[in-house]
Amino acid sequence: FTPIADDAPLFMVEYSSPNTNKPLHLGHVRNILLGHSLSEVLKANGKRVVKTNIVNDRGIHICKSMLAWQKWGEGATPESMGKKGDHLIGDFYVLFDQKYKEEQRLLQENQGLSAEDAEKQSALMEEAREMLRRWEAGDSETVDLWKKMNNWVYAGFDETYDEMGVSFDKIYYESET
């Protein structure tokens, strides 16, 4: 291995980049392993490396899992369900999608709406958009729920990263930019 000099070129390698509404999947694993490996190769060749992760922790997709947890979660926690937090939140994201598709189907069948019009008429999607507006406005109840659920996800991600033997020097959160 080449020693790393203080004036060696600096490389930033960004990898993983998950959303906080579902667990890490095979695509993330591939990117994690590639990013981590590239970082190690660069370091072995005398380069300074900063390993970063940009977490997509805001947006309508996050509100979908939050809303599903509020509506149908019955207070479920990772501990009460015996699941990693990212898997639990992923389950609520899937549940939102199932309920949304059912609502779409009913709107199309019962009201003869097109798929596009059914989407516009979706009460469930409007609730998710309203939650996003409250989050962006800094509503304390919504922000507290977001923090709680994201912390469950982060704990699940950390467990996976530990199992894979990877780490990051800096984690950036989209919500902070």
Tab-separated table of C-alpha atoms in Angstrom:
chain	number	residue	atom	x	y	z
A	1	PHE	CA	0.000	0.000	0.000
A	2	THR	CA	1.133	3.506	-0.788
A	3	PRO	CA	1.248	5.880	2.188
A	4	ILE	CA	-1.197	8.761	1.890
A	5	ALA	CA	0.508	12.156	1.795
A	6	ASP	CA	-1.233	15.257	3.132
A	7	ASP	CA	-0.981	16.850	-0.310
A	8	ALA	CA	-2.269	13.770	-2.173
A	9	PRO	CA	-5.211	14.368	-4.506
A	10	LEU	CA	-8.544	14.301	-2.711
A	11	PHE	CA	-11.379	12.210	-4.102
A	12	MET	CA	-14.962	12.210	-2.921
A	13	VAL	CA	-16.815	8.961	-3.571
A	14	GLU	CA	-20.568	9.134	-3.012
A	15	TYR	CA	-22.527	5.914	-2.717
A	16	SER	CA	-25.645	4.306	-1.321
A	17	SER	CA	-28.000	7.336	-1.587
A	18	PRO	CA	-31.116	5.687	-0.183
A	19	ASN	CA	-34.635	7.010	0.255
A	20	THR	CA	-35.994	6.811	3.783
A	21	ASN	CA	-39.269	5.229	2.741
A	22	LYS	CA	-38.001	1.706	2.069
A	23	PRO	CA	-35.154	-0.663	2.846
A	24	LEU	CA	-31.937	-0.849	0.899
A	25	HIS	CA	-32.408	-3.045	-2.166
A	26	LEU	CA	-30.120	-4.915	-4.546
A	27	GLY	CA	-29.370	-1.766	-6.558
A	28	HIS	CA	-28.233	-0.018	-3.381
A	29	VAL	CA	-26.115	-3.029	-2.408
A	30	ARG	CA	-24.416	-2.979	-5.820
A	31	ASN	CA	-23.694	0.751	-5.522
A	32	ILE	CA	-22.509	0.393	-1.933
A	33	LEU	CA	-20.082	-2.369	-2.826
A	34	LEU	CA	-18.804	-0.503	-5.905
A	35	GLY	CA	-18.395	2.779	-4.015
A	36	HIS	CA	-16.717	1.189	-1.033
A	37	SER	CA	-14.400	-0.851	-3.260
A	38	LEU	CA	-13.447	2.178	-5.338
A	39	SER	CA	-12.687	4.099	-2.138
A	40	GLU	CA	-10.422	1.329	-0.905
A	41	VAL	CA	-8.610	1.074	-4.272
A	42	LEU	CA	-8.015	4.834	-4.290
A	43	LYS	CA	-6.692	4.756	-0.705
A	44	ALA	CA	-4.447	1.788	-1.527
A	45	ASN	CA	-2.964	3.933	-4.297
A	46	GLY	CA	-2.109	6.833	-2.021
A	47	LYS	CA	-5.174	9.008	-2.589
A	48	ARG	CA	-7.110	10.815	0.092
A	49	VAL	CA	-10.747	9.741	0.000
A	50	VAL	CA	-13.911	11.124	1.554
A	51	LYS	CA	-16.722	8.561	1.477
A	52	THR	CA	-20.121	10.241	1.374
A	53	ASN	CA	-23.749	9.257	1.388
A	54	ILE	CA	-26.571	11.554	0.263
A	55	VAL	CA	-29.839	10.504	1.907
A	56	ASN	CA	-33.106	11.418	0.186
A	57	ASP	CA	-35.146	12.017	3.323
A	58	ARG	CA	-37.848	14.388	2.121
A	59	GLY	CA	-40.574	14.556	-0.476
A	60	ILE	CA	-43.952	13.082	-1.303
A	61	HIS	CA	-42.626	9.503	-1.228
A	62	ILE	CA	-41.649	9.937	2.423
A	63	CYS	CA	-45.086	11.361	3.228
A	64	LYS	CA	-46.765	8.301	1.676
A	65	SER	CA	-45.199	5.957	4.231
A	66	MET	CA	-45.838	8.456	7.044
A	67	LEU	CA	-49.501	8.759	6.099
A	68	ALA	CA	-49.920	4.995	5.825
A	69	TRP	CA	-48.370	4.565	9.287
A	70	GLN	CA	-50.750	7.203	10.701
A	71	LYS	CA	-53.839	5.689	9.072
A	72	TRP	CA	-53.169	1.971	9.419
A	73	GLY	CA	-50.066	1.530	11.600
A	74	GLU	CA	-51.850	1.204	14.942
A	75	GLY	CA	-48.725	2.484	16.721
A	76	ALA	CA	-46.430	-0.150	15.213
A	77	THR	CA	-42.725	0.252	15.978
A	78	PRO	CA	-39.743	-1.766	14.815
A	79	GLU	CA	-39.594	-3.315	18.279
A	80	SER	CA	-43.299	-4.170	18.492
A	81	MET	CA	-43.206	-5.731	15.019
A	82	GLY	CA	-39.808	-7.437	15.392
A	83	LYS	CA	-38.538	-5.784	12.196
A	84	LYS	CA	-35.698	-3.548	11.174
A	85	GLY	CA	-36.955	0.011	10.927
A	86	ASP	CA	-36.269	0.383	7.211
A	87	HIS	CA	-38.258	-2.778	6.507
A	88	LEU	CA	-41.174	-1.623	8.658
A	89	ILE	CA	-41.349	1.747	6.915
A	90	GLY	CA	-41.025	0.011	3.551
A	91	ASP	CA	-44.078	-2.057	4.453
A	92	PHE	CA	-46.074	1.143	5.006
A	93	TYR	CA	-44.870	2.575	1.696
A	94	VAL	CA	-46.125	-0.583	-0.044
A	95	LEU	CA	-49.397	-0.417	1.913
A	96	PHE	CA	-49.932	3.178	0.774
A	97	ASP	CA	-49.423	2.088	-2.836
A	98	GLN	CA	-51.887	-0.789	-2.441
A	99	LYS	CA	-54.557	1.450	-0.920
A	100	TYR	CA	-53.902	4.122	-3.557
A	101	LYS	CA	-54.255	1.625	-6.424
A	102	GLU	CA	-57.487	0.315	-4.912
A	103	GLU	CA	-58.805	3.868	-4.643
A	104	GLN	CA	-57.811	4.480	-8.290
A	105	ARG	CA	-59.588	1.313	-9.406
A	106	LEU	CA	-62.774	2.259	-7.550
A	107	LEU	CA	-62.763	5.791	-8.955
A	108	GLN	CA	-62.367	4.444	-12.478
A	109	GLU	CA	-65.044	1.773	-12.077
A	110	ASN	CA	-67.628	3.702	-10.051
A	111	GLN	CA	-67.233	7.135	-11.586
A	112	GLY	CA	-65.978	6.186	-15.044
A	113	LEU	CA	-62.880	8.320	-14.622
A	114	SER	CA	-59.746	7.966	-16.706
A	115	ALA	CA	-56.554	6.969	-14.892
A	116	GLU	CA	-55.375	10.578	-15.125
A	117	ASP	CA	-58.630	11.975	-13.704
A	118	ALA	CA	-58.718	9.315	-10.994
A	119	GLU	CA	-55.234	10.410	-9.922
A	120	LYS	CA	-56.410	14.021	-9.715
A	121	GLN	CA	-59.448	12.944	-7.650
A	122	SER	CA	-57.465	10.780	-5.225
A	123	ALA	CA	-58.268	11.713	-1.636
A	124	LEU	CA	-55.358	9.592	-0.414
A	125	MET	CA	-52.844	11.368	-2.634
A	126	GLU	CA	-54.268	14.728	-1.580
A	127	GLU	CA	-53.723	13.741	2.068
A	128	ALA	CA	-50.096	12.890	1.256
A	129	ARG	CA	-49.627	16.227	-0.536
A	130	GLU	CA	-51.182	18.052	2.423
A	131	MET	CA	-48.798	16.232	4.779
A	132	LEU	CA	-45.885	17.356	2.598
A	133	ARG	CA	-47.126	20.961	2.770
A	134	ARG	CA	-47.357	20.722	6.583
A	135	TRP	CA	-43.842	19.224	6.757
A	136	GLU	CA	-42.429	21.970	4.549
A	137	ALA	CA	-44.214	24.609	6.667
A	138	GLY	CA	-42.535	23.194	9.792
A	139	ASP	CA	-45.663	21.820	11.465
A	140	SER	CA	-44.253	20.340	14.690
A	141	GLU	CA	-46.486	17.248	14.761
A	142	THR	CA	-45.615	16.346	11.169
A	143	VAL	CA	-41.909	17.060	11.647
A	144	ASP	CA	-41.858	14.960	14.831
A	145	LEU	CA	-43.447	12.024	13.001
A	146	TRP	CA	-40.948	12.430	10.146
A	147	LYS	CA	-38.030	12.435	12.600
A	148	LYS	CA	-39.330	9.375	14.453
A	149	MET	CA	-39.884	7.324	11.316
A	150	ASN	CA	-36.618	8.436	9.687
A	151	ASN	CA	-34.716	7.472	12.832
A	152	TRP	CA	-36.201	3.975	12.568
A	153	VAL	CA	-35.017	3.813	8.975
A	154	TYR	CA	-31.534	5.146	9.784
A	155	ALA	CA	-31.123	2.470	12.456
A	156	GLY	CA	-32.058	-0.185	9.896
A	157	PHE	CA	-29.654	1.258	7.327
A	158	ASP	CA	-26.854	1.374	9.918
A	159	GLU	CA	-27.410	-2.281	10.749
A	160	THR	CA	-27.100	-3.176	7.060
A	161	TYR	CA	-23.997	-1.013	6.584
A	162	ASP	CA	-22.392	-2.633	9.641
A	163	GLU	CA	-23.168	-6.110	8.317
A	164	MET	CA	-21.589	-5.161	4.978
A	165	GLY	CA	-18.527	-3.627	6.659
A	166	VAL	CA	-18.943	-0.240	4.990
A	167	SER	CA	-18.905	3.238	6.447
A	168	PHE	CA	-19.095	6.874	5.438
A	169	ASP	CA	-17.010	9.877	6.391
A	170	LYS	CA	-19.884	12.267	5.800
A	171	ILE	CA	-23.627	11.795	5.431
A	172	TYR	CA	-25.611	14.560	3.753
A	173	TYR	CA	-29.374	14.796	4.114
A	174	GLU	CA	-31.515	16.267	1.366
A	175	SER	CA	-33.693	17.858	4.046
A	176	GLU	CA	-30.716	19.979	5.101
A	177	THR	CA	-30.048	21.387	1.641
